[in-house]
PDB file of C-alpha atoms in Angstrom:
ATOM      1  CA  UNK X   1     -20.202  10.615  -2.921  1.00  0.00           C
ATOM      2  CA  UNK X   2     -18.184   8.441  -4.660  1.00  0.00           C
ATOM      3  CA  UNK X   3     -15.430  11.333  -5.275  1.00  0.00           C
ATOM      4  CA  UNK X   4     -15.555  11.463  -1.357  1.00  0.00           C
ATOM      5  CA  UNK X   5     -14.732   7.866  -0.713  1.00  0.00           C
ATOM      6  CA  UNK X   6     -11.990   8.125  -2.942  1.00  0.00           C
ATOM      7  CA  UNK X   7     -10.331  11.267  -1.190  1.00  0.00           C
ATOM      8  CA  UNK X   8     -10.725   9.625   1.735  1.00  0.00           C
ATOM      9  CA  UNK X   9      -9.088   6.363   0.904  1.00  0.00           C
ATOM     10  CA  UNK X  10      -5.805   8.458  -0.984  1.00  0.00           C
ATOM     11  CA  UNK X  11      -5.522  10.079   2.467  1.00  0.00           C
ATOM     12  CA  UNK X  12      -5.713   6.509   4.692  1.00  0.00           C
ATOM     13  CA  UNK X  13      -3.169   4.970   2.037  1.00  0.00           C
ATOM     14  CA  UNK X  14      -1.111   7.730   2.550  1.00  0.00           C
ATOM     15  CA  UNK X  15      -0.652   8.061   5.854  1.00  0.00           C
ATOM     16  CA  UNK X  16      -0.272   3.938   6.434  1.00  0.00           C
ATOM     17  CA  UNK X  17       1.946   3.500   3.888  1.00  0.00           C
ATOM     18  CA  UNK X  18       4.103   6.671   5.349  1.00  0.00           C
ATOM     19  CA  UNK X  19       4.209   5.119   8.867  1.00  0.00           C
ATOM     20  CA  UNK X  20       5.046   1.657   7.040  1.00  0.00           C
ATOM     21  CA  UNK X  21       8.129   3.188   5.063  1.00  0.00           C
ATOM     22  CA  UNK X  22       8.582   5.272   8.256  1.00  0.00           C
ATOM     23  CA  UNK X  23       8.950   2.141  10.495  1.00  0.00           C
ATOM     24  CA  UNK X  24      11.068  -0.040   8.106  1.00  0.00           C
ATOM     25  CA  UNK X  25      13.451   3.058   7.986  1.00  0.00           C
ATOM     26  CA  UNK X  26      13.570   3.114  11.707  1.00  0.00           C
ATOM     27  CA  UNK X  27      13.739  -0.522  11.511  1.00  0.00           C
ATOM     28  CA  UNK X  28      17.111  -0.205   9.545  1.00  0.00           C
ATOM     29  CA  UNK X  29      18.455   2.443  11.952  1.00  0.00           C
ATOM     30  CA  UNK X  30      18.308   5.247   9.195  1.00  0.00           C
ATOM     31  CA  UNK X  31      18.440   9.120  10.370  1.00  0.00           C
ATOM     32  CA  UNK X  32      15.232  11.409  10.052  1.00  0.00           C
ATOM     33  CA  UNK X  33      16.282  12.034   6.472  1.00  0.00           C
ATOM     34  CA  UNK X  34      16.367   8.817   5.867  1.00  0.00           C
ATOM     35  CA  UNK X  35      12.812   8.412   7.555  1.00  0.00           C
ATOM     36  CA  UNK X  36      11.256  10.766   5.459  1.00  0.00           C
ATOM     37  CA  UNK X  37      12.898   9.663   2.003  1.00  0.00           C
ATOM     38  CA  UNK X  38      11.280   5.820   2.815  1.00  0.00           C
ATOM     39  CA  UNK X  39       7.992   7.333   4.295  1.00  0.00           C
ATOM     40  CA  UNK X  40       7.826   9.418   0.593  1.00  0.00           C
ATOM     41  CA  UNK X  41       8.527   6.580  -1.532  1.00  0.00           C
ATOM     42  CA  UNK X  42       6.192   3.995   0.292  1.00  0.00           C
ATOM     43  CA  UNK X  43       3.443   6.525   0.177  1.00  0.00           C
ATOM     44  CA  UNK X  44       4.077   7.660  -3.964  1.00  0.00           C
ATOM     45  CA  UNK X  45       6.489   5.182  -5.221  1.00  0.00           C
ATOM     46  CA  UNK X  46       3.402   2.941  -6.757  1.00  0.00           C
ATOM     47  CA  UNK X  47       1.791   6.294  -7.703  1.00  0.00           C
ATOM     48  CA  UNK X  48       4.749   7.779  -9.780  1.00  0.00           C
ATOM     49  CA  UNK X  49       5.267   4.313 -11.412  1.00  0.00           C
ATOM     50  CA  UNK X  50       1.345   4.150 -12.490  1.00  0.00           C
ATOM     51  CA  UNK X  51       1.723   7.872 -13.841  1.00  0.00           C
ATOM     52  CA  UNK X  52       4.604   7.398 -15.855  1.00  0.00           C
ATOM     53  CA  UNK X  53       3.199   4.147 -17.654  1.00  0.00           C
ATOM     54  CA  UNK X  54       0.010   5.641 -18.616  1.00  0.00           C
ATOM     55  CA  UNK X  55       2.129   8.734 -19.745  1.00  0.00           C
ATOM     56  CA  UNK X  56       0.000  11.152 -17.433  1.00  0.00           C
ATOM     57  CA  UNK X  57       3.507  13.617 -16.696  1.00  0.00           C
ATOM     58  CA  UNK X  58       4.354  15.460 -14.790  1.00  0.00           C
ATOM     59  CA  UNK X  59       2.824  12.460 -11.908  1.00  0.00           C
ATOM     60  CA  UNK X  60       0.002  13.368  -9.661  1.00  0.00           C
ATOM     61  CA  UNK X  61       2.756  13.770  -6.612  1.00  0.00           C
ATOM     62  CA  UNK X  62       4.361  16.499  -8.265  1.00  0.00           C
ATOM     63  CA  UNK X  63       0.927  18.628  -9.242  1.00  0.00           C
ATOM     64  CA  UNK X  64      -0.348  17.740  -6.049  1.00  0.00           C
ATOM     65  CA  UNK X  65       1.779  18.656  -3.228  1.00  0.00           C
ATOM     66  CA  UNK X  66      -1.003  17.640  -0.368  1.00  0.00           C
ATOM     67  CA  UNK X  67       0.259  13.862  -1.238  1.00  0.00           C
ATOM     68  CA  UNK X  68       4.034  14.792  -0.060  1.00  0.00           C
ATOM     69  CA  UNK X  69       2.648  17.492   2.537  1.00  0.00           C
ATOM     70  CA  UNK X  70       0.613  14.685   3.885  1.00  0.00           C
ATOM     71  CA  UNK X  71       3.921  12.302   3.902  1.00  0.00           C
ATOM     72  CA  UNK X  72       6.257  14.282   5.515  1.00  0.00           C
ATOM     73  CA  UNK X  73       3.900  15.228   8.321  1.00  0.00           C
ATOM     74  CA  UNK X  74       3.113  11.730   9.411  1.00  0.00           C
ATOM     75  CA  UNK X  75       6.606  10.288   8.890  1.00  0.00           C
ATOM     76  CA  UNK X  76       8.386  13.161  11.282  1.00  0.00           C
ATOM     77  CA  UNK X  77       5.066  12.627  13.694  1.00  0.00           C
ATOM     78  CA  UNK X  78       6.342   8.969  13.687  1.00  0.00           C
ATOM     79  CA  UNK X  79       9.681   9.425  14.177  1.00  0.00           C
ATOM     80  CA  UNK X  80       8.781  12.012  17.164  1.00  0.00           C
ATOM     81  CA  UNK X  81       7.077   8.788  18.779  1.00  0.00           C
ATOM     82  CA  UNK X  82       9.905   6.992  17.959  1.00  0.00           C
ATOM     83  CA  UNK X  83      12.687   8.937  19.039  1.00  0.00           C
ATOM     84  CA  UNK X  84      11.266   9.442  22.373  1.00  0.00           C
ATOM     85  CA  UNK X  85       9.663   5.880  22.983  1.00  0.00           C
ATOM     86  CA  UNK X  86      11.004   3.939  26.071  1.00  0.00           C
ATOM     87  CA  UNK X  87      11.784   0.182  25.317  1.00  0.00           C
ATOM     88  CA  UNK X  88       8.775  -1.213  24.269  1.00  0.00           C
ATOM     89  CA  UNK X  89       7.151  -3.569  27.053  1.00  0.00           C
ATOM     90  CA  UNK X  90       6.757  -7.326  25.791  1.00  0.00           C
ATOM     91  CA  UNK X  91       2.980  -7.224  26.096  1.00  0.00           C
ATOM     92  CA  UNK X  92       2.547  -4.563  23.876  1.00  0.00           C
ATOM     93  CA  UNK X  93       4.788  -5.863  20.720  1.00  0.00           C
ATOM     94  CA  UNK X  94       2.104  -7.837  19.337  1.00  0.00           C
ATOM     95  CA  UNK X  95      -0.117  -5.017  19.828  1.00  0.00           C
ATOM     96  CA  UNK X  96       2.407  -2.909  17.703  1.00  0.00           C
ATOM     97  CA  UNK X  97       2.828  -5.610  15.339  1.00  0.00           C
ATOM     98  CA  UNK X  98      -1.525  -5.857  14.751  1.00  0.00           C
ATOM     99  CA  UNK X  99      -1.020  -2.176  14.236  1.00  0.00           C
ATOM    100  CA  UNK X 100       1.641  -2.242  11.629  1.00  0.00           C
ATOM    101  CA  UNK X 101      -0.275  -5.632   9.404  1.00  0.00           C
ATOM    102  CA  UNK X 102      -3.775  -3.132   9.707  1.00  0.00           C
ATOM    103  CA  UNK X 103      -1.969  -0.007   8.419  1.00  0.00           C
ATOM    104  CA  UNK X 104      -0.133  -2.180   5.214  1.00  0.00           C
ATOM    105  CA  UNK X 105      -3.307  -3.467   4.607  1.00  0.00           C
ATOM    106  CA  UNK X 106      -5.323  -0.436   4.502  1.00  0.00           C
ATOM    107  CA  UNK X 107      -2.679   1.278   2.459  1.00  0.00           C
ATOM    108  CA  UNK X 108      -2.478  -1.861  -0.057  1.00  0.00           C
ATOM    109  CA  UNK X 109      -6.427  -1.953  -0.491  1.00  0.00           C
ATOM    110  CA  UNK X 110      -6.862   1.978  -0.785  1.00  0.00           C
ATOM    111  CA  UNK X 111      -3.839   2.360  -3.421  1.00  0.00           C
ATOM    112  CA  UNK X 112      -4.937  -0.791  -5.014  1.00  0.00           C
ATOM    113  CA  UNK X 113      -8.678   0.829  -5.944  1.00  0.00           C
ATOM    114  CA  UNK X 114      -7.349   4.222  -6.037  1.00  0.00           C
ATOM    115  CA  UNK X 115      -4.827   3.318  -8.844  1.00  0.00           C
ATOM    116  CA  UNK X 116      -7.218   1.118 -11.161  1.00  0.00           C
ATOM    117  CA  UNK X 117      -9.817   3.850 -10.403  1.00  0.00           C
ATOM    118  CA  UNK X 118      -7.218   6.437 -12.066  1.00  0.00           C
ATOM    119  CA  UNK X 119      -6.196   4.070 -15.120  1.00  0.00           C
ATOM    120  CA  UNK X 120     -10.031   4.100 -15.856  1.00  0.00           C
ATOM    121  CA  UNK X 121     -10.757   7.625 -15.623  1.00  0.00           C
ATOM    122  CA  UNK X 122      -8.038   8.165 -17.607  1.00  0.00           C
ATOM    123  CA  UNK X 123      -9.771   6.664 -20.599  1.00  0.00           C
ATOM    124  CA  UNK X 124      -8.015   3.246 -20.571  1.00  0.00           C
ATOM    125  CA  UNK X 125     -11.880   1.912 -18.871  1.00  0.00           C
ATOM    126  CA  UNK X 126     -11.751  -0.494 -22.296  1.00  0.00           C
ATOM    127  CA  UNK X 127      -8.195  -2.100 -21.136  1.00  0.00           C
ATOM    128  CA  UNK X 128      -9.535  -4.350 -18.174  1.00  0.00           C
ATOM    129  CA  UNK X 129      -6.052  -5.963 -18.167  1.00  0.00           C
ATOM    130  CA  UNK X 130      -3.813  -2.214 -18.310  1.00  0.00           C
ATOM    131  CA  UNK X 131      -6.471  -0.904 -15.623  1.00  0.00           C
ATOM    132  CA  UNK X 132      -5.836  -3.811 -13.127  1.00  0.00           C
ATOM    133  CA  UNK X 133      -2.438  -3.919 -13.792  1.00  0.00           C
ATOM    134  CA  UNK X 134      -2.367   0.075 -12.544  1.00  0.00           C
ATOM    135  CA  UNK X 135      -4.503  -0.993  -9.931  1.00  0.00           C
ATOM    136  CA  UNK X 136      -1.465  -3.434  -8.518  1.00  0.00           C
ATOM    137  CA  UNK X 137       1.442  -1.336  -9.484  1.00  0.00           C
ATOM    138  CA  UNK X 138      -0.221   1.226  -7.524  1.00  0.00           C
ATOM    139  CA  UNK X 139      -0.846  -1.154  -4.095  1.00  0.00           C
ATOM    140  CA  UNK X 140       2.434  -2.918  -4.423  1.00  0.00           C
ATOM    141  CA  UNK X 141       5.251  -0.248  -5.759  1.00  0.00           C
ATOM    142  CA  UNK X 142       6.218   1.740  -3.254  1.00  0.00           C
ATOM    143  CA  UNK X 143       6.556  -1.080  -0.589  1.00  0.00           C
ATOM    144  CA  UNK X 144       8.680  -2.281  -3.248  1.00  0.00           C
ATOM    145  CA  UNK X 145      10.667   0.616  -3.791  1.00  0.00           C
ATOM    146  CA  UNK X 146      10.698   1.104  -0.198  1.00  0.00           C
ATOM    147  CA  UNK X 147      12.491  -2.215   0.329  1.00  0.00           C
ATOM    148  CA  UNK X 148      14.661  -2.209  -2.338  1.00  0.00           C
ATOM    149  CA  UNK X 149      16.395   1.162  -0.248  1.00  0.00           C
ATOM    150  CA  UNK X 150      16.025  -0.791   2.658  1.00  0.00           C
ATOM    151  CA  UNK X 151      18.285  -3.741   1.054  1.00  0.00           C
ATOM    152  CA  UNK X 152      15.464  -5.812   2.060  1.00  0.00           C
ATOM    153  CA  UNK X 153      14.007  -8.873   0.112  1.00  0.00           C
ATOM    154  CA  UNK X 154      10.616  -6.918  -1.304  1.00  0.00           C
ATOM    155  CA  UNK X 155       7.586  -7.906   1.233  1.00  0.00           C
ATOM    156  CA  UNK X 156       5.134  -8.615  -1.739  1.00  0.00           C
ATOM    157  CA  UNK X 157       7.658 -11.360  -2.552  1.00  0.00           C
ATOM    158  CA  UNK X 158       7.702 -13.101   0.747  1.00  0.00           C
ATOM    159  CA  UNK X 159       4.620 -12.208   2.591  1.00  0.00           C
ATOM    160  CA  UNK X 160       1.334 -13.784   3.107  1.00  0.00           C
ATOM    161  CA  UNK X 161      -0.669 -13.810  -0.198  1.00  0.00           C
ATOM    162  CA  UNK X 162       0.204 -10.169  -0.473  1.00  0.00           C
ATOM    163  CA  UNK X 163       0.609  -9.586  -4.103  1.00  0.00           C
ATOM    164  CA  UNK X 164      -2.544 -12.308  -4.246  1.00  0.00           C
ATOM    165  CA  UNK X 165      -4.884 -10.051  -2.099  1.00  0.00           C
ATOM    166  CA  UNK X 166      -4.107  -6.559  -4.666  1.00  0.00           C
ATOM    167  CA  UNK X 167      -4.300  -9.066  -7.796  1.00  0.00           C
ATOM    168  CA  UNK X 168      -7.823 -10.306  -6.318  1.00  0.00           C
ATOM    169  CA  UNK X 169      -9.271  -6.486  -5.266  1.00  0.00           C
ATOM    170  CA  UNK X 170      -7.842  -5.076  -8.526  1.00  0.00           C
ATOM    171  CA  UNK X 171      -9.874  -7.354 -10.670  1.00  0.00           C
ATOM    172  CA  UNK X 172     -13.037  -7.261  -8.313  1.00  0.00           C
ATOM    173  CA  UNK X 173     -13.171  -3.642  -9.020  1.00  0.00           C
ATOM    174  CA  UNK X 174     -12.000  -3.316 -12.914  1.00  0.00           C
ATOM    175  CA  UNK X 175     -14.742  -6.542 -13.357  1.00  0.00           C
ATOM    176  CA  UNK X 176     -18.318  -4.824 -11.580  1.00  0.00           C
ATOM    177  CA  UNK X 177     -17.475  -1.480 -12.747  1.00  0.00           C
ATOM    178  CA  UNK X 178     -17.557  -2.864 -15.809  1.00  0.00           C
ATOM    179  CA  UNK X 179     -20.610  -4.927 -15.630  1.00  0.00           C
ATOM    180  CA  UNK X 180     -22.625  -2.658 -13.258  1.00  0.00           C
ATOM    181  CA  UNK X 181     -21.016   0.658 -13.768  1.00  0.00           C
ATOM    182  CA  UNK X 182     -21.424   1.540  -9.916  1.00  0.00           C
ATOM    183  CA  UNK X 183     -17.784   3.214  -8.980  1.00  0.00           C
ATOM    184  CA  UNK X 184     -19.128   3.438  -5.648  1.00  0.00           C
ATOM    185  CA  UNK X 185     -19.952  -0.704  -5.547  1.00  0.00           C
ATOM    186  CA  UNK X 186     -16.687  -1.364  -7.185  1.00  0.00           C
ATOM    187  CA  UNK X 187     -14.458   1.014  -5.014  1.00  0.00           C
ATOM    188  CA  UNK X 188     -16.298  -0.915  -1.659  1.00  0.00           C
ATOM    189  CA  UNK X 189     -16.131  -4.269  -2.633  1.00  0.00           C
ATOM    190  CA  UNK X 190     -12.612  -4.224  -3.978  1.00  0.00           C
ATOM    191  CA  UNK X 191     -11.641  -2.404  -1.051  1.00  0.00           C
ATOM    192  CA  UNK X 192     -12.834  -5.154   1.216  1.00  0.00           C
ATOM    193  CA  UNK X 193     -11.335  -8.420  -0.933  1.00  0.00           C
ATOM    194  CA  UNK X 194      -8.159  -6.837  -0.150  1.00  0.00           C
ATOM    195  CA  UNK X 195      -8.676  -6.593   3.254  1.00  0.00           C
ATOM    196  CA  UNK X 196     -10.934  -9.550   4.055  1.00  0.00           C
ATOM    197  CA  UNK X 197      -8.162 -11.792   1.958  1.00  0.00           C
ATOM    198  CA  UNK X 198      -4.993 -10.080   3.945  1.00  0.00           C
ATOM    199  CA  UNK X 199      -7.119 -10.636   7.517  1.00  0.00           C
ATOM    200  CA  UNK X 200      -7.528 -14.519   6.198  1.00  0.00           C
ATOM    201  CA  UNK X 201      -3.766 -15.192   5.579  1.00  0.00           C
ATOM    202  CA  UNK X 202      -2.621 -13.689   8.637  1.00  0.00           C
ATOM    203  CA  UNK X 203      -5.414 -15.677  10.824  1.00  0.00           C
ATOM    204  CA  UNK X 204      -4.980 -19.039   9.092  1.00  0.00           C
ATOM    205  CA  UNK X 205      -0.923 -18.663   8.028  1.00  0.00           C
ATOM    206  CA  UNK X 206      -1.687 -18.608   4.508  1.00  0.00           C
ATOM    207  CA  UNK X 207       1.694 -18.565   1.981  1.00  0.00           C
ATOM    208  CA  UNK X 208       1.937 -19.510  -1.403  1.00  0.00           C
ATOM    209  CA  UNK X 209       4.542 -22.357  -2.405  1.00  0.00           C
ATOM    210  CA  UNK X 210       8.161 -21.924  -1.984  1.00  0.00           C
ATOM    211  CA  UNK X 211      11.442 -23.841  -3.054  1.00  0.00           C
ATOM    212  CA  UNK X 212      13.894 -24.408  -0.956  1.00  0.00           C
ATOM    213  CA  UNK X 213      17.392 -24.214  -2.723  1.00  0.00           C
ATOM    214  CA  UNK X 214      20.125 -23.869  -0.274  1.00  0.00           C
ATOM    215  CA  UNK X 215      23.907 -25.451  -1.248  1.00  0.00           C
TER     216      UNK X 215
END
């Protein structure tokens, strides 16, 4: 059951985070190359990071190919859409822009459990810390990545409580599997902080302090 779940939340984080990287890319007026290069590294970029720290080589994107398969697919689907959208109407931007803020989300919570779910199965359960720290590399290092080709300033730097949200699901799930031992608990409810904290800052206009340093 549990396995299930997890399939199933690999497979919604990586076809959000492919239409994310996918959109940004768009976004920046790159070419369908471009496209697919920022829909691959939004979707394994966290992924490949978490795999090389815990040493586990060569990374699951490379032994896997579904994960690129997967990737490629929905980024050239999006840039189909794309390509032959008319001007978008003004009623439905904000439609388009709900759309976008669900699919980061979803992406961010199911890489976010995914990832500390993989640190712990790879026998580091013991290393709370090293297991939620996989947990956000996963969530957060591909939009990272993502940006950085974009010459953007990274989202998880600027964006509501973003980086707070994957901190908050990662240790929700490291912290009841380890006091219940229920994967299937954990991977729910630190699923859900992700997403019930992301809906929160985007309904109430939640950001963390800034300075403001301008000569």
């Amino acid at each position: 059951m549990t396995s299930t779940i997890m399939a199933v939340i690999e497979n919604i984080g990586i076809i959000a985070f492919a239409i994310s990287g996918a959109v940004v890319a768009a976004r920046k007026d790159m070419d369908i190359f471009g496209i697919n290069l920022l829909a691959l590294v939004t979707a394994t970029g966290g992924g490949l990071i978490r795999d090389l720290i815990i040493n586990s080589t060569p990374p699951v994107m490379f032994v896997n190919p579904a994960y690129t398969i997967i990737t490629l697919i929905t980024a050239n689907i999006a840039f189909v859409i794309m390509y032959l959208k008319k001007p978008m109407p003004k009623g439905i931007s904000p439609i388009y822009d709900q759309l976008l803020f669900w699919l980061d989300t979803l992406g961010l919570a199911a890489f976010t459990v995914d990832g500390t779910f993989t640190g712990i199965h790879a026998g580091y359960g013991d290393n709370l810390f090293l297991v939620a720290f996989l947990g956000i590399v996963t969530g957060i290092g591909g939009g990272i990545v993502r940006d950085v080709f974009a010459d953007k300033i990274p989202a998880v730097l600027v964006k509501h409580v973003y980086a707070i949200a994957c901190i908050a699901g990662a240790i929700v799930t490291v912290v009841l599997w380890k006091y219940t031992g229920n994967e299937l608990l954990s991977t729910i409810a630190g699923f859900f902080i992700i997403v019930i904290l992301r809906f929160l800052a985007m309904h109430y206009e939640w950001n963390l302090p800034t300075v403001h340093l301008h000569e």
